[in-house]
């Protein structure tokens, strides 16, 4: 197992590599914000997180399209540029 990212004040879970192995998507939730999570992506080599969802709801189950061109989460569908 390889650690790509971490944060001392965030619970990170449901990590998934994109089909082209360039990105890792994951959910992040602060213990102080019950019922709210944010989906991010980060380069597989590590680095800055890119926020995908707004963080107003509990965004869950991030999934990549087979071509890695689209990003889907429940219940929101997003396009990753």
JSON list of N, CA, C and O in Angstrom, two decimals, residues 2 4 9 15 17-19 21 26 29 32-34 36 38-40 45 47 51 59 67 74-75:
[
{"chain": "A", "resi": 2, "resn": "UNK", "atom": "N", "xyz": [0.45, 2.26, -0.74]},
{"chain": "A", "resi": 2, "resn": "UNK", "atom": "CA", "xyz": [1.21, 3.50, -0.85]},
{"chain": "A", "resi": 2, "resn": "UNK", "atom": "C", "xyz": [0.32, 4.66, -0.40]},
{"chain": "A", "resi": 2, "resn": "UNK", "atom": "O", "xyz": [-0.82, 4.76, -0.82]},
{"chain": "A", "resi": 4, "resn": "UNK", "atom": "N", "xyz": [-0.82, 8.29, -0.74]},
{"chain": "A", "resi": 4, "resn": "UNK", "atom": "CA", "xyz": [-0.77, 9.35, -1.74]},
{"chain": "A", "resi": 4, "resn": "UNK", "atom": "C", "xyz": [-1.02, 10.70, -1.09]},
{"chain": "A", "resi": 4, "resn": "UNK", "atom": "O", "xyz": [-0.40, 11.69, -1.44]},
{"chain": "A", "resi": 9, "resn": "UNK", "atom": "N", "xyz": [-6.57, 16.58, 10.12]},
{"chain": "A", "resi": 9, "resn": "UNK", "atom": "CA", "xyz": [-7.89, 16.98, 10.61]},
{"chain": "A", "resi": 9, "resn": "UNK", "atom": "C", "xyz": [-9.03, 16.47, 9.72]},
{"chain": "A", "resi": 9, "resn": "UNK", "atom": "O", "xyz": [-10.18, 16.85, 9.91]},
{"chain": "A", "resi": 15, "resn": "UNK", "atom": "N", "xyz": [-10.96, 5.89, -1.56]},
{"chain": "A", "resi": 15, "resn": "UNK", "atom": "CA", "xyz": [-10.00, 6.28, -2.60]},
{"chain": "A", "resi": 15, "resn": "UNK", "atom": "C", "xyz": [-10.10, 5.34, -3.79]},
{"chain": "A", "resi": 15, "resn": "UNK", "atom": "O", "xyz": [-10.25, 4.13, -3.62]},
{"chain": "A", "resi": 17, "resn": "UNK", "atom": "N", "xyz": [-8.34, 4.93, -7.91]},
{"chain": "A", "resi": 17, "resn": "UNK", "atom": "CA", "xyz": [-7.50, 5.40, -9.00]},
{"chain": "A", "resi": 17, "resn": "UNK", "atom": "C", "xyz": [-8.35, 5.58, -10.26]},
{"chain": "A", "resi": 17, "resn": "UNK", "atom": "O", "xyz": [-9.27, 4.79, -10.51]},
{"chain": "A", "resi": 18, "resn": "UNK", "atom": "N", "xyz": [-8.03, 6.59, -11.05]},
{"chain": "A", "resi": 18, "resn": "UNK", "atom": "CA", "xyz": [-8.68, 6.76, -12.35]},
{"chain": "A", "resi": 18, "resn": "UNK", "atom": "C", "xyz": [-8.22, 5.64, -13.27]},
{"chain": "A", "resi": 18, "resn": "UNK", "atom": "O", "xyz": [-7.16, 5.05, -13.07]},
{"chain": "A", "resi": 19, "resn": "UNK", "atom": "N", "xyz": [-9.01, 5.32, -14.31]},
{"chain": "A", "resi": 19, "resn": "UNK", "atom": "CA", "xyz": [-8.63, 4.24, -15.22]},
{"chain": "A", "resi": 19, "resn": "UNK", "atom": "C", "xyz": [-7.27, 4.45, -15.90]},
{"chain": "A", "resi": 19, "resn": "UNK", "atom": "O", "xyz": [-6.60, 3.48, -16.23]},
{"chain": "A", "resi": 21, "resn": "UNK", "atom": "N", "xyz": [-4.78, 5.81, -14.37]},
{"chain": "A", "resi": 21, "resn": "UNK", "atom": "CA", "xyz": [-3.84, 5.84, -13.24]},
{"chain": "A", "resi": 21, "resn": "UNK", "atom": "C", "xyz": [-3.16, 7.19, -13.02]},
{"chain": "A", "resi": 21, "resn": "UNK", "atom": "O", "xyz": [-2.14, 7.27, -12.34]},
{"chain": "A", "resi": 26, "resn": "UNK", "atom": "N", "xyz": [-11.10, 10.72, -3.84]},
{"chain": "A", "resi": 26, "resn": "UNK", "atom": "CA", "xyz": [-11.37, 10.29, -2.46]},
{"chain": "A", "resi": 26, "resn": "UNK", "atom": "C", "xyz": [-12.37, 11.22, -1.82]},
{"chain": "A", "resi": 26, "resn": "UNK", "atom": "O", "xyz": [-12.59, 12.34, -2.28]},
{"chain": "A", "resi": 29, "resn": "UNK", "atom": "N", "xyz": [-14.00, 14.07, 5.04]},
{"chain": "A", "resi": 29, "resn": "UNK", "atom": "CA", "xyz": [-14.99, 14.57, 6.00]},
{"chain": "A", "resi": 29, "resn": "UNK", "atom": "C", "xyz": [-14.28, 15.00, 7.27]},
{"chain": "A", "resi": 29, "resn": "UNK", "atom": "O", "xyz": [-13.42, 14.28, 7.77]},
{"chain": "A", "resi": 32, "resn": "UNK", "atom": "N", "xyz": [-15.87, 17.47, 12.73]},
{"chain": "A", "resi": 32, "resn": "UNK", "atom": "CA", "xyz": [-16.69, 18.56, 13.27]},
{"chain": "A", "resi": 32, "resn": "UNK", "atom": "C", "xyz": [-17.86, 18.94, 12.36]},
{"chain": "A", "resi": 32, "resn": "UNK", "atom": "O", "xyz": [-18.68, 19.77, 12.74]},
{"chain": "A", "resi": 33, "resn": "UNK", "atom": "N", "xyz": [-17.96, 18.35, 11.17]},
{"chain": "A", "resi": 33, "resn": "UNK", "atom": "CA", "xyz": [-19.02, 18.69, 10.20]},
{"chain": "A", "resi": 33, "resn": "UNK", "atom": "C", "xyz": [-19.82, 17.44, 9.85]},
{"chain": "A", "resi": 33, "resn": "UNK", "atom": "O", "xyz": [-19.72, 16.91, 8.73]},
{"chain": "A", "resi": 34, "resn": "UNK", "atom": "N", "xyz": [-20.61, 16.96, 10.78]},
{"chain": "A", "resi": 34, "resn": "UNK", "atom": "CA", "xyz": [-21.39, 15.74, 10.55]},
{"chain": "A", "resi": 34, "resn": "UNK", "atom": "C", "xyz": [-22.34, 15.93, 9.37]},
{"chain": "A", "resi": 34, "resn": "UNK", "atom": "O", "xyz": [-22.95, 16.97, 9.20]},
{"chain": "A", "resi": 36, "resn": "UNK", "atom": "N", "xyz": [-21.58, 16.10, 6.19]},
{"chain": "A", "resi": 36, "resn": "UNK", "atom": "CA", "xyz": [-21.01, 16.83, 5.07]},
{"chain": "A", "resi": 36, "resn": "UNK", "atom": "C", "xyz": [-19.69, 16.17, 4.67]},
{"chain": "A", "resi": 36, "resn": "UNK", "atom": "O", "xyz": [-18.86, 15.87, 5.53]},
{"chain": "A", "resi": 38, "resn": "UNK", "atom": "N", "xyz": [-16.72, 16.06, 1.16]},
{"chain": "A", "resi": 38, "resn": "UNK", "atom": "CA", "xyz": [-16.27, 16.68, -0.09]},
{"chain": "A", "resi": 38, "resn": "UNK", "atom": "C", "xyz": [-15.47, 15.63, -0.86]},
{"chain": "A", "resi": 38, "resn": "UNK", "atom": "O", "xyz": [-14.70, 14.87, -0.26]},
{"chain": "A", "resi": 39, "resn": "UNK", "atom": "N", "xyz": [-15.68, 15.60, -2.16]},
{"chain": "A", "resi": 39, "resn": "UNK", "atom": "CA", "xyz": [-14.89, 14.71, -3.00]},
{"chain": "A", "resi": 39, "resn": "UNK", "atom": "C", "xyz": [-13.79, 15.52, -3.66]},
{"chain": "A", "resi": 39, "resn": "UNK", "atom": "O", "xyz": [-14.02, 16.62, -4.16]},
{"chain": "A", "resi": 40, "resn": "UNK", "atom": "N", "xyz": [-12.58, 14.98, -3.59]},
{"chain": "A", "resi": 40, "resn": "UNK", "atom": "CA", "xyz": [-11.40, 15.61, -4.18]},
{"chain": "A", "resi": 40, "resn": "UNK", "atom": "C", "xyz": [-10.73, 14.64, -5.13]},
{"chain": "A", "resi": 40, "resn": "UNK", "atom": "O", "xyz": [-10.97, 13.42, -5.08]},
{"chain": "A", "resi": 45, "resn": "UNK", "atom": "N", "xyz": [0.82, 10.95, -8.08]},
{"chain": "A", "resi": 45, "resn": "UNK", "atom": "CA", "xyz": [2.15, 11.19, -7.52]},
{"chain": "A", "resi": 45, "resn": "UNK", "atom": "C", "xyz": [2.10, 12.03, -6.25]},
{"chain": "A", "resi": 45, "resn": "UNK", "atom": "O", "xyz": [3.12, 12.27, -5.62]},
{"chain": "A", "resi": 47, "resn": "UNK", "atom": "N", "xyz": [0.39, 15.67, -4.21]},
{"chain": "A", "resi": 47, "resn": "UNK", "atom": "CA", "xyz": [0.33, 17.10, -4.52]},
{"chain": "A", "resi": 47, "resn": "UNK", "atom": "C", "xyz": [-0.94, 17.74, -4.02]},
{"chain": "A", "resi": 47, "resn": "UNK", "atom": "O", "xyz": [-1.59, 17.25, -3.09]},
{"chain": "A", "resi": 51, "resn": "UNK", "atom": "N", "xyz": [-10.77, 20.19, -5.48]},
{"chain": "A", "resi": 51, "resn": "UNK", "atom": "CA", "xyz": [-12.11, 19.95, -4.96]},
{"chain": "A", "resi": 51, "resn": "UNK", "atom": "C", "xyz": [-13.08, 19.73, -6.12]},
{"chain": "A", "resi": 51, "resn": "UNK", "atom": "O", "xyz": [-13.14, 20.54, -7.05]},
{"chain": "A", "resi": 59, "resn": "UNK", "atom": "N", "xyz": [-21.44, 13.96, -0.01]},
{"chain": "A", "resi": 59, "resn": "UNK", "atom": "CA", "xyz": [-21.11, 13.40, -1.31]},
{"chain": "A", "resi": 59, "resn": "UNK", "atom": "C", "xyz": [-20.36, 12.10, -1.09]},
{"chain": "A", "resi": 59, "resn": "UNK", "atom": "O", "xyz": [-19.46, 12.02, -0.26]},
{"chain": "A", "resi": 67, "resn": "UNK", "atom": "N", "xyz": [-13.17, 5.98, -19.50]},
{"chain": "A", "resi": 67, "resn": "UNK", "atom": "CA", "xyz": [-12.13, 6.76, -20.21]},
{"chain": "A", "resi": 67, "resn": "UNK", "atom": "C", "xyz": [-11.47, 7.81, -19.31]},
{"chain": "A", "resi": 67, "resn": "UNK", "atom": "O", "xyz": [-10.64, 8.58, -19.77]},
{"chain": "A", "resi": 74, "resn": "UNK", "atom": "N", "xyz": [-22.35, 9.94, -6.01]},
{"chain": "A", "resi": 74, "resn": "UNK", "atom": "CA", "xyz": [-23.75, 9.80, -5.65]},
{"chain": "A", "resi": 74, "resn": "UNK", "atom": "C", "xyz": [-24.14, 10.94, -4.74]},
{"chain": "A", "resi": 74, "resn": "UNK", "atom": "O", "xyz": [-23.48, 11.15, -3.72]},
{"chain": "A", "resi": 75, "resn": "UNK", "atom": "N", "xyz": [-25.12, 11.73, -5.06]},
{"chain": "A", "resi": 75, "resn": "UNK", "atom": "CA", "xyz": [-26.02, 11.68, -6.21]},
{"chain": "A", "resi": 75, "resn": "UNK", "atom": "C", "xyz": [-25.64, 12.66, -7.31]},
{"chain": "A", "resi": 75, "resn": "UNK", "atom": "O", "xyz": [-26.44, 12.92, -8.20]}
]
